[in-house]
Amino acid sequence: EPEVTQTPSHQVTQMGQEVILRCVPISNHLYFYWYRQILGQKVEFLVSFYNNEISEKSEIFDDQFSVERPDGSNFTLKIRSTKLEDSAMYFCAIDGVKTTYNSPLHFGNGTRLTVT
Amino acid sequence: DAKTTQPPSMDCAEGRAANLPCNHSTISGNEYVYWYRQIHSQGPQYIIHGLKNNETNEMASLIITEDRKSSTLILPHATLRDTAVYYCIVRVTTQGGSEKLVFGKGMKLTVNP
C-alpha cells in the first residue's frame, strides 16, 4: 500500500493567518486529493489535482484555498486567511496505482488544523 | 450526497464474522462500490472495492447482490482492532476523470471481547 506522509501532524494558527499543509507521496501518482473532516462530521471532498491543475473542486474550496505541487513531489494545500470554521482534520489522498483505472485512493493520517 | 445507506451502528463479538450491510439502490452500471474504515481520527483506510463480482482480499470479503443494489462487507474473524467507522461508498467519476469519494456518515462497528 502506498504511503502518504502529511506534515505537520498538528498546526495551531491564529485567525487570519496563512497556513500551508503538506503531503508527500512515496512515489509518483496521477491524482492528488484533499479532504477535510470537521470534528464529529463527515469526511468532505475539497479538491482533486491532476497533471498540475485542479480537476475538480467542491463549493467548500473557495478563493481562500489553493493547491500546488511546487517541486513535483510535495503536494500542498494553502489556506490564505484562516477562519475559525477552518478548524478540522485535513487529509491528503492519492490514487493507489498510477496506471490502473479505478485504483483505490489511499489517505494520509491527516493534519489537525486548529484556528484560534 | 452519498449514494449509500448504512445502519448507524453494529456490535460484533470478537472472533466472530462481522457482516456489514450497505444499500446503494441508485448505483449506475459502471460505478464501483468501495469500503473504507476510519479508526479514531486517523485517515480513512482502504479495505476493498468491487463492481459486480464478489471480491476477497487479506482484510475482508465483499459480496455484491446480482442487481447491485446492495452489498455486504464481511470481516471473517473480527478483532478488537476492527472497531471503527466503516464507510460504504459509491465511486463517482468526475468530469475531469478523477476518483471522487463521497463519504456518508458510515456505520460504527464495535467489536466486543
mmCIF file with all atom_site columns, C-alpha atoms in Angstrom:
data_model
loop_
_atom_site.group_PDB
_atom_site.id
_atom_site.type_symbol
_atom_site.label_atom_id
_atom_site.label_alt_id
_atom_site.label_comp_id
_atom_site.label_asym_id
_atom_site.label_entity_id
_atom_site.label_seq_id
_atom_site.pdbx_PDB_ins_code
_atom_site.Cartn_x
_atom_site.Cartn_y
_atom_site.Cartn_z
_atom_site.occupancy
_atom_site.B_iso_or_equiv
_atom_site.pdbx_formal_charge
_atom_site.auth_seq_id
_atom_site.auth_comp_id
_atom_site.auth_asym_id
_atom_site.auth_atom_id
_atom_site.pdbx_PDB_model_num
ATOM 1   C CA . GLU A 1 1   ? 0.000   0.000   0.000   1.00 0.00 ? 1   GLU A CA 1
ATOM 2   C CA . PRO A 1 2   ? 1.484   3.379   -0.961  1.00 0.00 ? 2   PRO A CA 1
ATOM 3   C CA . GLU A 1 3   ? 2.403   5.678   1.845   1.00 0.00 ? 3   GLU A CA 1
ATOM 4   C CA . VAL A 1 4   ? 1.387   9.268   2.163   1.00 0.00 ? 4   VAL A CA 1
ATOM 5   C CA . THR A 1 5   ? 3.110   11.461  4.708   1.00 0.00 ? 5   THR A CA 1
ATOM 6   C CA . GLN A 1 6   ? 1.413   14.614  5.865   1.00 0.00 ? 6   GLN A CA 1
ATOM 7   C CA . THR A 1 7   ? 3.098   17.431  7.742   1.00 0.00 ? 7   THR A CA 1
ATOM 8   C CA . PRO A 1 8   ? 2.632   18.865  10.214  1.00 0.00 ? 8   PRO A CA 1
ATOM 9   C CA . SER A 1 9   ? 0.514   16.450  12.206  1.00 0.00 ? 9   SER A CA 1
ATOM 10  C CA . HIS A 1 10  ? -0.939  19.345  14.170  1.00 0.00 ? 10  HIS A CA 1
ATOM 11  C CA . GLN A 1 11  ? -0.994  23.017  13.255  1.00 0.00 ? 11  GLN A CA 1
ATOM 12  C CA . VAL A 1 12  ? -2.265  25.775  15.507  1.00 0.00 ? 12  VAL A CA 1
ATOM 13  C CA . THR A 1 13  ? -2.742  29.179  13.952  1.00 0.00 ? 13  THR A CA 1
ATOM 14  C CA . GLN A 1 14  ? -4.463  32.425  14.651  1.00 0.00 ? 14  GLN A CA 1
ATOM 15  C CA . MET A 1 15  ? -7.463  33.558  12.672  1.00 0.00 ? 15  MET A CA 1
ATOM 16  C CA . GLY A 1 16  ? -6.436  35.450  9.565   1.00 0.00 ? 16  GLY A CA 1
ATOM 17  C CA . GLN A 1 17  ? -3.061  33.765  9.248   1.00 0.00 ? 17  GLN A CA 1
ATOM 18  C CA . GLU A 1 18  ? -1.950  31.742  6.241   1.00 0.00 ? 18  GLU A CA 1
ATOM 19  C CA . VAL A 1 19  ? -1.245  28.050  6.627   1.00 0.00 ? 19  VAL A CA 1
ATOM 20  C CA . ILE A 1 20  ? 0.317   25.526  4.292   1.00 0.00 ? 20  ILE A CA 1
ATOM 21  C CA . LEU A 1 21  ? -0.378  21.850  4.750   1.00 0.00 ? 21  LEU A CA 1
ATOM 22  C CA . ARG A 1 22  ? 1.971   19.413  3.065   1.00 0.00 ? 22  ARG A CA 1
ATOM 23  C CA . CYS A 1 23  ? 1.569   15.974  1.598   1.00 0.00 ? 23  CYS A CA 1
ATOM 24  C CA . VAL A 1 24  ? 4.406   13.797  0.361   1.00 0.00 ? 24  VAL A CA 1
ATOM 25  C CA . PRO A 1 25  ? 3.543   10.622  -1.507  1.00 0.00 ? 25  PRO A CA 1
ATOM 26  C CA . ILE A 1 26  ? 6.143   7.869   -1.558  1.00 0.00 ? 26  ILE A CA 1
ATOM 27  C CA . SER A 1 27  ? 6.193   7.744   -5.342  1.00 0.00 ? 27  SER A CA 1
ATOM 28  C CA . ASN A 1 28  ? 4.682   9.479   -8.323  1.00 0.00 ? 28  ASN A CA 1
ATOM 29  C CA . HIS A 1 29  ? 0.952   9.295   -8.783  1.00 0.00 ? 29  HIS A CA 1
ATOM 30  C CA . LEU A 1 30  ? -1.524  10.759  -11.186 1.00 0.00 ? 30  LEU A CA 1
ATOM 31  C CA . TYR A 1 31  ? -4.240  12.150  -8.959  1.00 0.00 ? 31  TYR A CA 1
ATOM 32  C CA . PHE A 1 32  ? -3.996  14.001  -5.681  1.00 0.00 ? 32  PHE A CA 1
ATOM 33  C CA . TYR A 1 33  ? -6.817  14.973  -3.402  1.00 0.00 ? 33  TYR A CA 1
ATOM 34  C CA . TRP A 1 34  ? -7.564  16.970  -0.315  1.00 0.00 ? 34  TRP A CA 1
ATOM 35  C CA . TYR A 1 35  ? -10.404 16.100  2.014   1.00 0.00 ? 35  TYR A CA 1
ATOM 36  C CA . ARG A 1 36  ? -11.311 17.559  5.356   1.00 0.00 ? 36  ARG A CA 1
ATOM 37  C CA . GLN A 1 37  ? -13.257 16.397  8.398   1.00 0.00 ? 37  GLN A CA 1
ATOM 38  C CA . ILE A 1 38  ? -14.625 18.809  10.927  1.00 0.00 ? 38  ILE A CA 1
ATOM 39  C CA . LEU A 1 39  ? -14.762 17.206  14.362  1.00 0.00 ? 39  LEU A CA 1
ATOM 40  C CA . GLY A 1 40  ? -17.729 14.851  14.598  1.00 0.00 ? 40  GLY A CA 1
ATOM 41  C CA . GLN A 1 41  ? -18.774 15.367  10.994  1.00 0.00 ? 41  GLN A CA 1
ATOM 42  C CA . LYS A 1 42  ? -18.372 13.584  7.669   1.00 0.00 ? 42  LYS A CA 1
ATOM 43  C CA . VAL A 1 43  ? -15.248 13.420  5.564   1.00 0.00 ? 43  VAL A CA 1
ATOM 44  C CA . GLU A 1 44  ? -15.736 16.058  2.846   1.00 0.00 ? 44  GLU A CA 1
ATOM 45  C CA . PHE A 1 45  ? -14.128 16.319  -0.577  1.00 0.00 ? 45  PHE A CA 1
ATOM 46  C CA . LEU A 1 46  ? -12.270 19.558  -1.207  1.00 0.00 ? 46  LEU A CA 1
ATOM 47  C CA . VAL A 1 47  ? -10.315 19.268  -4.422  1.00 0.00 ? 47  VAL A CA 1
ATOM 48  C CA . SER A 1 48  ? -8.704  16.890  -6.894  1.00 0.00 ? 48  SER A CA 1
ATOM 49  C CA . PHE A 1 49  ? -5.495  17.705  -8.748  1.00 0.00 ? 49  PHE A CA 1
ATOM 50  C CA . TYR A 1 50  ? -4.231  16.117  -11.936 1.00 0.00 ? 50  TYR A CA 1
ATOM 51  C CA . ASN A 1 51  ? -1.412  16.990  -14.275 1.00 0.00 ? 51  ASN A CA 1
ATOM 52  C CA . ASN A 1 52  ? -0.566  20.104  -12.300 1.00 0.00 ? 52  ASN A CA 1
ATOM 53  C CA . GLU A 1 53  ? -4.016  21.589  -12.346 1.00 0.00 ? 53  GLU A CA 1
ATOM 54  C CA . ILE A 1 54  ? -7.271  21.352  -10.462 1.00 0.00 ? 54  ILE A CA 1
ATOM 55  C CA . SER A 1 55  ? -9.514  18.638  -11.846 1.00 0.00 ? 55  SER A CA 1
ATOM 56  C CA . GLU A 1 56  ? -12.493 19.351  -9.648  1.00 0.00 ? 56  GLU A CA 1
ATOM 57  C CA . LYS A 1 57  ? -13.255 21.339  -6.534  1.00 0.00 ? 57  LYS A CA 1
ATOM 58  C CA . SER A 1 58  ? -16.139 21.458  -4.124  1.00 0.00 ? 58  SER A CA 1
ATOM 59  C CA . GLU A 1 59  ? -18.038 24.553  -3.064  1.00 0.00 ? 59  GLU A CA 1
ATOM 60  C CA . ILE A 1 60  ? -16.021 24.500  0.139   1.00 0.00 ? 60  ILE A CA 1
ATOM 61  C CA . PHE A 1 61  ? -12.858 25.149  -1.867  1.00 0.00 ? 61  PHE A CA 1
ATOM 62  C CA . ASP A 1 62  ? -13.291 28.892  -2.314  1.00 0.00 ? 62  ASP A CA 1
ATOM 63  C CA . ASP A 1 63  ? -10.757 31.598  -3.117  1.00 0.00 ? 63  ASP A CA 1
ATOM 64  C CA . GLN A 1 64  ? -9.141  31.217  0.286   1.00 0.00 ? 64  GLN A CA 1
ATOM 65  C CA . PHE A 1 65  ? -7.850  27.789  -0.733  1.00 0.00 ? 65  PHE A CA 1
ATOM 66  C CA . SER A 1 66  ? -5.190  26.858  -3.258  1.00 0.00 ? 66  SER A CA 1
ATOM 67  C CA . VAL A 1 67  ? -3.218  23.741  -4.144  1.00 0.00 ? 67  VAL A CA 1
ATOM 68  C CA . GLU A 1 68  ? 0.029   23.135  -5.948  1.00 0.00 ? 68  GLU A CA 1
ATOM 69  C CA . ARG A 1 69  ? 2.913   20.745  -6.468  1.00 0.00 ? 69  ARG A CA 1
ATOM 70  C CA . PRO A 1 70  ? 5.788   23.175  -6.252  1.00 0.00 ? 70  PRO A CA 1
ATOM 71  C CA . ASP A 1 71  ? 8.615   20.718  -6.817  1.00 0.00 ? 71  ASP A CA 1
ATOM 72  C CA . GLY A 1 72  ? 6.929   17.734  -8.431  1.00 0.00 ? 72  GLY A CA 1
ATOM 73  C CA . SER A 1 73  ? 6.793   15.726  -5.224  1.00 0.00 ? 73  SER A CA 1
ATOM 74  C CA . ASN A 1 74  ? 5.209   17.730  -2.415  1.00 0.00 ? 74  ASN A CA 1
ATOM 75  C CA . PHE A 1 75  ? 1.519   18.465  -2.760  1.00 0.00 ? 75  PHE A CA 1
ATOM 76  C CA . THR A 1 76  ? 0.358   21.424  -0.726  1.00 0.00 ? 76  THR A CA 1
ATOM 77  C CA . LEU A 1 77  ? -2.896  22.955  0.430   1.00 0.00 ? 77  LEU A CA 1
ATOM 78  C CA . LYS A 1 78  ? -2.750  26.621  1.307   1.00 0.00 ? 78  LYS A CA 1
ATOM 79  C CA . ILE A 1 79  ? -5.394  28.480  3.234   1.00 0.00 ? 79  ILE A CA 1
ATOM 80  C CA . ARG A 1 80  ? -4.752  32.149  2.678   1.00 0.00 ? 80  ARG A CA 1
ATOM 81  C CA . SER A 1 81  ? -6.587  33.676  5.613   1.00 0.00 ? 81  SER A CA 1
ATOM 82  C CA . THR A 1 82  ? -7.811  31.126  8.094   1.00 0.00 ? 82  THR A CA 1
ATOM 83  C CA . LYS A 1 83  ? -11.192 31.327  9.784   1.00 0.00 ? 83  LYS A CA 1
ATOM 84  C CA . LEU A 1 84  ? -12.373 29.613  12.932  1.00 0.00 ? 84  LEU A CA 1
ATOM 85  C CA . GLU A 1 85  ? -14.531 27.289  10.845  1.00 0.00 ? 85  GLU A CA 1
ATOM 86  C CA . ASP A 1 86  ? -11.447 26.018  9.002   1.00 0.00 ? 86  ASP A CA 1
ATOM 87  C CA . SER A 1 87  ? -10.536 24.046  12.121  1.00 0.00 ? 87  SER A CA 1
ATOM 88  C CA . ALA A 1 88  ? -10.618 20.425  11.008  1.00 0.00 ? 88  ALA A CA 1
ATOM 89  C CA . MET A 1 89  ? -8.586  17.371  10.083  1.00 0.00 ? 89  MET A CA 1
ATOM 90  C CA . TYR A 1 90  ? -7.227  17.717  6.567   1.00 0.00 ? 90  TYR A CA 1
ATOM 91  C CA . PHE A 1 91  ? -6.460  14.523  4.695   1.00 0.00 ? 91  PHE A CA 1
ATOM 92  C CA . CYS A 1 92  ? -4.368  14.178  1.587   1.00 0.00 ? 92  CYS A CA 1
ATOM 93  C CA . ALA A 1 93  ? -5.127  11.230  -0.677  1.00 0.00 ? 93  ALA A CA 1
ATOM 94  C CA . ILE A 1 94  ? -3.507  9.720   -3.745  1.00 0.00 ? 94  ILE A CA 1
ATOM 95  C CA . ASP A 1 95  ? -4.578  7.069   -6.198  1.00 0.00 ? 95  ASP A CA 1
ATOM 96  C CA . GLY A 1 96  ? -3.067  3.683   -5.489  1.00 0.00 ? 96  GLY A CA 1
ATOM 97  C CA . VAL A 1 97  ? -1.523  2.741   -8.799  1.00 0.00 ? 97  VAL A CA 1
ATOM 98  C CA . LYS A 1 98  ? -0.754  5.395   -11.323 1.00 0.00 ? 98  LYS A CA 1
ATOM 99  C CA . THR A 1 99  ? -1.752  3.456   -14.410 1.00 0.00 ? 99  THR A CA 1
ATOM 100 C CA . THR A 1 100 ? -4.713  1.420   -13.240 1.00 0.00 ? 100 THR A CA 1
ATOM 101 C CA . TYR A 1 101 ? -8.254  2.647   -13.751 1.00 0.00 ? 101 TYR A CA 1
ATOM 102 C CA . ASN A 1 102 ? -10.363 2.519   -10.626 1.00 0.00 ? 102 ASN A CA 1
ATOM 103 C CA . SER A 1 103 ? -7.406  2.186   -8.349  1.00 0.00 ? 103 SER A CA 1
ATOM 104 C CA . PRO A 1 104 ? -8.392  2.995   -4.786  1.00 0.00 ? 104 PRO A CA 1
ATOM 105 C CA . LEU A 1 105 ? -7.492  6.187   -3.016  1.00 0.00 ? 105 LEU A CA 1
ATOM 106 C CA . HIS A 1 106 ? -5.071  5.976   -0.129  1.00 0.00 ? 106 HIS A CA 1
ATOM 107 C CA . PHE A 1 107 ? -5.198  8.572   2.582   1.00 0.00 ? 107 PHE A CA 1
ATOM 108 C CA . GLY A 1 108 ? -2.580  10.072  4.823   1.00 0.00 ? 108 GLY A CA 1
ATOM 109 C CA . ASN A 1 109 ? -3.124  10.312  8.554   1.00 0.00 ? 109 ASN A CA 1
ATOM 110 C CA . GLY A 1 110 ? -4.027  13.934  8.313   1.00 0.00 ? 110 GLY A CA 1
ATOM 111 C CA . THR A 1 111 ? -3.105  17.313  9.693   1.00 0.00 ? 111 THR A CA 1
ATOM 112 C CA . ARG A 1 112 ? -5.178  18.632  12.548  1.00 0.00 ? 112 ARG A CA 1
ATOM 113 C CA . LEU A 1 113 ? -5.651  22.346  11.982  1.00 0.00 ? 113 LEU A CA 1
ATOM 114 C CA . THR A 1 114 ? -6.768  24.426  14.941  1.00 0.00 ? 114 THR A CA 1
ATOM 115 C CA . VAL A 1 115 ? -7.640  28.055  14.298  1.00 0.00 ? 115 VAL A CA 1
ATOM 116 C CA . THR A 1 116 ? -7.859  30.236  17.392  1.00 0.00 ? 116 THR A CA 1
ATOM 117 C CA . ASP B 2 1   ? -24.791 13.483  -1.322  1.00 0.00 ? 1   ASP B CA 1
ATOM 118 C CA . ALA B 2 2   ? -23.720 9.965   -0.611  1.00 0.00 ? 2   ALA B CA 1
ATOM 119 C CA . LYS B 2 3   ? -25.445 7.334   -2.713  1.00 0.00 ? 3   LYS B CA 1
ATOM 120 C CA . THR B 2 4   ? -25.361 4.709   0.021   1.00 0.00 ? 4   THR B CA 1
ATOM 121 C CA . THR B 2 5   ? -27.226 3.980   3.229   1.00 0.00 ? 5   THR B CA 1
ATOM 122 C CA . GLN B 2 6   ? -25.874 2.050   6.170   1.00 0.00 ? 6   GLN B CA 1
ATOM 123 C CA . PRO B 2 7   ? -27.190 1.329   9.655   1.00 0.00 ? 7   PRO B CA 1
ATOM 124 C CA . PRO B 2 8   ? -25.644 3.740   12.141  1.00 0.00 ? 8   PRO B CA 1
ATOM 125 C CA . SER B 2 9   ? -24.050 1.095   14.319  1.00 0.00 ? 9   SER B CA 1
ATOM 126 C CA . MET B 2 10  ? -23.484 -2.597  14.857  1.00 0.00 ? 10  MET B CA 1
ATOM 127 C CA . ASP B 2 11  ? -21.920 -4.770  17.527  1.00 0.00 ? 11  ASP B CA 1
ATOM 128 C CA . CYS B 2 12  ? -19.974 -7.946  16.955  1.00 0.00 ? 12  CYS B CA 1
ATOM 129 C CA . ALA B 2 13  ? -18.303 -10.459 19.240  1.00 0.00 ? 13  ALA B CA 1
ATOM 130 C CA . GLU B 2 14  ? -14.575 -10.879 18.946  1.00 0.00 ? 14  GLU B CA 1
ATOM 131 C CA . GLY B 2 15  ? -13.627 -13.837 16.765  1.00 0.00 ? 15  GLY B CA 1
ATOM 132 C CA . ARG B 2 16  ? -16.981 -13.934 15.001  1.00 0.00 ? 16  ARG B CA 1
ATOM 133 C CA . ALA B 2 17  ? -17.690 -12.825 11.460  1.00 0.00 ? 17  ALA B CA 1
ATOM 134 C CA . ALA B 2 18  ? -18.910 -9.262  11.088  1.00 0.00 ? 18  ALA B CA 1
ATOM 135 C CA . ASN B 2 19  ? -21.355 -8.714  8.226   1.00 0.00 ? 19  ASN B CA 1
ATOM 136 C CA . LEU B 2 20  ? -21.746 -5.049  7.392   1.00 0.00 ? 20  LEU B CA 1
ATOM 137 C CA . PRO B 2 21  ? -24.671 -4.213  5.100   1.00 0.00 ? 21  PRO B CA 1
ATOM 138 C CA . CYS B 2 22  ? -24.972 -1.362  2.641   1.00 0.00 ? 22  CYS B CA 1
ATOM 139 C CA . ASN B 2 23  ? -27.715 -0.244  0.281   1.00 0.00 ? 23  ASN B CA 1
ATOM 140 C CA . HIS B 2 24  ? -26.943 1.541   -2.966  1.00 0.00 ? 24  HIS B CA 1
ATOM 141 C CA . SER B 2 25  ? -30.142 1.227   -4.954  1.00 0.00 ? 25  SER B CA 1
ATOM 142 C CA . THR B 2 26  ? -29.324 4.107   -7.326  1.00 0.00 ? 26  THR B CA 1
ATOM 143 C CA . ILE B 2 27  ? -25.915 2.827   -8.339  1.00 0.00 ? 27  ILE B CA 1
ATOM 144 C CA . SER B 2 28  ? -25.132 3.095   -12.046 1.00 0.00 ? 28  SER B CA 1
ATOM 145 C CA . GLY B 2 29  ? -23.805 0.259   -14.141 1.00 0.00 ? 29  GLY B CA 1
ATOM 146 C CA . ASN B 2 30  ? -20.208 1.439   -14.223 1.00 0.00 ? 30  ASN B CA 1
ATOM 147 C CA . GLU B 2 31  ? -19.940 2.675   -10.632 1.00 0.00 ? 31  GLU B CA 1
ATOM 148 C CA . TYR B 2 32  ? -17.809 0.771   -8.157  1.00 0.00 ? 32  TYR B CA 1
ATOM 149 C CA . VAL B 2 33  ? -18.574 0.118   -4.516  1.00 0.00 ? 33  VAL B CA 1
ATOM 150 C CA . TYR B 2 34  ? -15.741 0.963   -2.159  1.00 0.00 ? 34  TYR B CA 1
ATOM 151 C CA . TRP B 2 35  ? -15.315 0.239   1.528   1.00 0.00 ? 35  TRP B CA 1
ATOM 152 C CA . TYR B 2 36  ? -13.141 2.267   3.838   1.00 0.00 ? 36  TYR B CA 1
ATOM 153 C CA . ARG B 2 37  ? -12.833 2.442   7.580   1.00 0.00 ? 37  ARG B CA 1
ATOM 154 C CA . GLN B 2 38  ? -11.681 5.113   9.965   1.00 0.00 ? 38  GLN B CA 1
ATOM 155 C CA . ILE B 2 39  ? -10.228 4.424   13.363  1.00 0.00 ? 39  ILE B CA 1
ATOM 156 C CA . HIS B 2 40  ? -10.490 7.385   15.730  1.00 0.00 ? 40  HIS B CA 1
ATOM 157 C CA . SER B 2 41  ? -9.411  10.432  13.722  1.00 0.00 ? 41  SER B CA 1
ATOM 158 C CA . GLN B 2 42  ? -6.907  8.629   11.527  1.00 0.00 ? 42  GLN B CA 1
ATOM 159 C CA . GLY B 2 43  ? -7.111  8.840   7.768   1.00 0.00 ? 43  GLY B CA 1
ATOM 160 C CA . PRO B 2 44  ? -9.681  6.604   6.078   1.00 0.00 ? 44  PRO B CA 1
ATOM 161 C CA . GLN B 2 45  ? -8.178  3.182   5.378   1.00 0.00 ? 45  GLN B CA 1
ATOM 162 C CA . TYR B 2 46  ? -8.999  1.398   2.146   1.00 0.00 ? 46  TYR B CA 1
ATOM 163 C CA . ILE B 2 47  ? -10.466 -2.074  2.622   1.00 0.00 ? 47  ILE B CA 1
ATOM 164 C CA . ILE B 2 48  ? -11.826 -3.402  -0.642  1.00 0.00 ? 48  ILE B CA 1
ATOM 165 C CA . HIS B 2 49  ? -13.813 -2.466  -3.737  1.00 0.00 ? 49  HIS B CA 1
ATOM 166 C CA . GLY B 2 50  ? -15.823 -4.190  -6.435  1.00 0.00 ? 50  GLY B CA 1
ATOM 167 C CA . LEU B 2 51  ? -18.071 -3.697  -9.416  1.00 0.00 ? 51  LEU B CA 1
ATOM 168 C CA . LYS B 2 52  ? -20.299 -6.753  -9.767  1.00 0.00 ? 52  LYS B CA 1
ATOM 169 C CA . ASN B 2 53  ? -18.305 -9.817  -8.796  1.00 0.00 ? 53  ASN B CA 1
ATOM 170 C CA . ASN B 2 54  ? -17.608 -10.820 -5.235  1.00 0.00 ? 54  ASN B CA 1
ATOM 171 C CA . GLU B 2 55  ? -14.157 -9.830  -4.089  1.00 0.00 ? 55  GLU B CA 1
ATOM 172 C CA . THR B 2 56  ? -11.814 -11.069 -1.380  1.00 0.00 ? 56  THR B CA 1
ATOM 173 C CA . ASN B 2 57  ? -8.505  -9.814  -0.082  1.00 0.00 ? 57  ASN B CA 1
ATOM 174 C CA . GLU B 2 58  ? -6.454  -10.227 3.058   1.00 0.00 ? 58  GLU B CA 1
ATOM 175 C CA . MET B 2 59  ? -8.697  -7.885  5.006   1.00 0.00 ? 59  MET B CA 1
ATOM 176 C CA . ALA B 2 60  ? -12.226 -8.731  4.003   1.00 0.00 ? 60  ALA B CA 1
ATOM 177 C CA . SER B 2 61  ? -14.716 -10.093 1.503   1.00 0.00 ? 61  SER B CA 1
ATOM 178 C CA . LEU B 2 62  ? -17.215 -8.076  -0.470  1.00 0.00 ? 62  LEU B CA 1
ATOM 179 C CA . ILE B 2 63  ? -20.468 -9.618  -1.574  1.00 0.00 ? 63  ILE B CA 1
ATOM 180 C CA . ILE B 2 64  ? -22.457 -7.643  -4.148  1.00 0.00 ? 64  ILE B CA 1
ATOM 181 C CA . THR B 2 65  ? -26.000 -8.675  -4.995  1.00 0.00 ? 65  THR B CA 1
ATOM 182 C CA . GLU B 2 66  ? -26.800 -9.583  -8.573  1.00 0.00 ? 66  GLU B CA 1
ATOM 183 C CA . ASP B 2 67  ? -28.880 -6.430  -9.079  1.00 0.00 ? 67  ASP B CA 1
ATOM 184 C CA . ARG B 2 68  ? -26.021 -4.422  -7.478  1.00 0.00 ? 68  ARG B CA 1
ATOM 185 C CA . LYS B 2 69  ? -28.420 -2.544  -5.259  1.00 0.00 ? 69  LYS B CA 1
ATOM 186 C CA . SER B 2 70  ? -26.781 -3.704  -2.072  1.00 0.00 ? 70  SER B CA 1
ATOM 187 C CA . SER B 2 71  ? -23.585 -5.221  -0.780  1.00 0.00 ? 71  SER B CA 1
ATOM 188 C CA . THR B 2 72  ? -22.133 -6.756  2.362   1.00 0.00 ? 72  THR B CA 1
ATOM 189 C CA . LEU B 2 73  ? -18.655 -6.364  3.742   1.00 0.00 ? 73  LEU B CA 1
ATOM 190 C CA . ILE B 2 74  ? -17.527 -9.421  5.662   1.00 0.00 ? 74  ILE B CA 1
ATOM 191 C CA . LEU B 2 75  ? -14.766 -9.378  8.226   1.00 0.00 ? 75  LEU B CA 1
ATOM 192 C CA . PRO B 2 76  ? -14.297 -13.133 8.736   1.00 0.00 ? 76  PRO B CA 1
ATOM 193 C CA . HIS B 2 77  ? -12.821 -13.058 12.249  1.00 0.00 ? 77  HIS B CA 1
ATOM 194 C CA . ALA B 2 78  ? -13.374 -9.705  13.877  1.00 0.00 ? 78  ALA B CA 1
ATOM 195 C CA . THR B 2 79  ? -10.811 -8.463  16.364  1.00 0.00 ? 79  THR B CA 1
ATOM 196 C CA . LEU B 2 80  ? -10.923 -5.583  18.818  1.00 0.00 ? 80  LEU B CA 1
ATOM 197 C CA . ARG B 2 81  ? -8.762  -3.599  16.397  1.00 0.00 ? 81  ARG B CA 1
ATOM 198 C CA . ASP B 2 82  ? -11.555 -3.765  13.827  1.00 0.00 ? 82  ASP B CA 1
ATOM 199 C CA . THR B 2 83  ? -13.611 -1.378  15.943  1.00 0.00 ? 83  THR B CA 1
ATOM 200 C CA . ALA B 2 84  ? -14.027 1.619   13.646  1.00 0.00 ? 84  ALA B CA 1
ATOM 201 C CA . VAL B 2 85  ? -16.438 3.599   11.490  1.00 0.00 ? 85  VAL B CA 1
ATOM 202 C CA . TYR B 2 86  ? -16.964 1.753   8.222   1.00 0.00 ? 86  TYR B CA 1
ATOM 203 C CA . TYR B 2 87  ? -17.899 3.642   5.078   1.00 0.00 ? 87  TYR B CA 1
ATOM 204 C CA . CYS B 2 88  ? -19.613 2.127   2.074   1.00 0.00 ? 88  CYS B CA 1
ATOM 205 C CA . ILE B 2 89  ? -19.049 4.478   -0.853  1.00 0.00 ? 89  ILE B CA 1
ATOM 206 C CA . VAL B 2 90  ? -20.082 4.533   -4.475  1.00 0.00 ? 90  VAL B CA 1
ATOM 207 C CA . ARG B 2 91  ? -17.274 5.973   -6.532  1.00 0.00 ? 91  ARG B CA 1
ATOM 208 C CA . VAL B 2 92  ? -18.281 8.960   -8.615  1.00 0.00 ? 92  VAL B CA 1
ATOM 209 C CA . THR B 2 93  ? -16.352 9.745   -11.762 1.00 0.00 ? 93  THR B CA 1
ATOM 210 C CA . THR B 2 94  ? -15.912 13.464  -12.173 1.00 0.00 ? 94  THR B CA 1
ATOM 211 C CA . GLN B 2 95  ? -15.805 15.260  -15.498 1.00 0.00 ? 95  GLN B CA 1
ATOM 212 C CA . GLY B 2 96  ? -12.076 15.549  -15.044 1.00 0.00 ? 96  GLY B CA 1
ATOM 213 C CA . GLY B 2 97  ? -11.745 11.795  -14.696 1.00 0.00 ? 97  GLY B CA 1
ATOM 214 C CA . SER B 2 98  ? -10.639 11.838  -11.088 1.00 0.00 ? 98  SER B CA 1
ATOM 215 C CA . GLU B 2 99  ? -11.950 9.446   -8.483  1.00 0.00 ? 99  GLU B CA 1
ATOM 216 C CA . LYS B 2 100 ? -14.209 11.312  -6.129  1.00 0.00 ? 100 LYS B CA 1
ATOM 217 C CA . LEU B 2 101 ? -15.354 9.537   -2.998  1.00 0.00 ? 101 LEU B CA 1
ATOM 218 C CA . VAL B 2 102 ? -18.451 10.984  -1.344  1.00 0.00 ? 102 VAL B CA 1
ATOM 219 C CA . PHE B 2 103 ? -18.462 9.874   2.279   1.00 0.00 ? 103 PHE B CA 1
ATOM 220 C CA . GLY B 2 104 ? -21.661 9.372   4.227   1.00 0.00 ? 104 GLY B CA 1
ATOM 221 C CA . LYS B 2 105 ? -21.932 9.046   7.979   1.00 0.00 ? 105 LYS B CA 1
ATOM 222 C CA . GLY B 2 106 ? -20.783 5.452   7.884   1.00 0.00 ? 106 GLY B CA 1
ATOM 223 C CA . MET B 2 107 ? -21.502 2.720   10.379  1.00 0.00 ? 107 MET B CA 1
ATOM 224 C CA . LYS B 2 108 ? -19.813 2.363   13.741  1.00 0.00 ? 108 LYS B CA 1
ATOM 225 C CA . LEU B 2 109 ? -18.741 -1.229  14.291  1.00 0.00 ? 109 LEU B CA 1
ATOM 226 C CA . THR B 2 110 ? -17.911 -2.129  17.859  1.00 0.00 ? 110 THR B CA 1
ATOM 227 C CA . VAL B 2 111 ? -16.164 -5.446  18.407  1.00 0.00 ? 111 VAL B CA 1
ATOM 228 C CA . ASN B 2 112 ? -16.732 -6.677  21.939  1.00 0.00 ? 112 ASN B CA 1
ATOM 229 C CA . PRO B 2 113 ? -14.446 -9.061  23.845  1.00 0.00 ? 113 PRO B CA 1
#
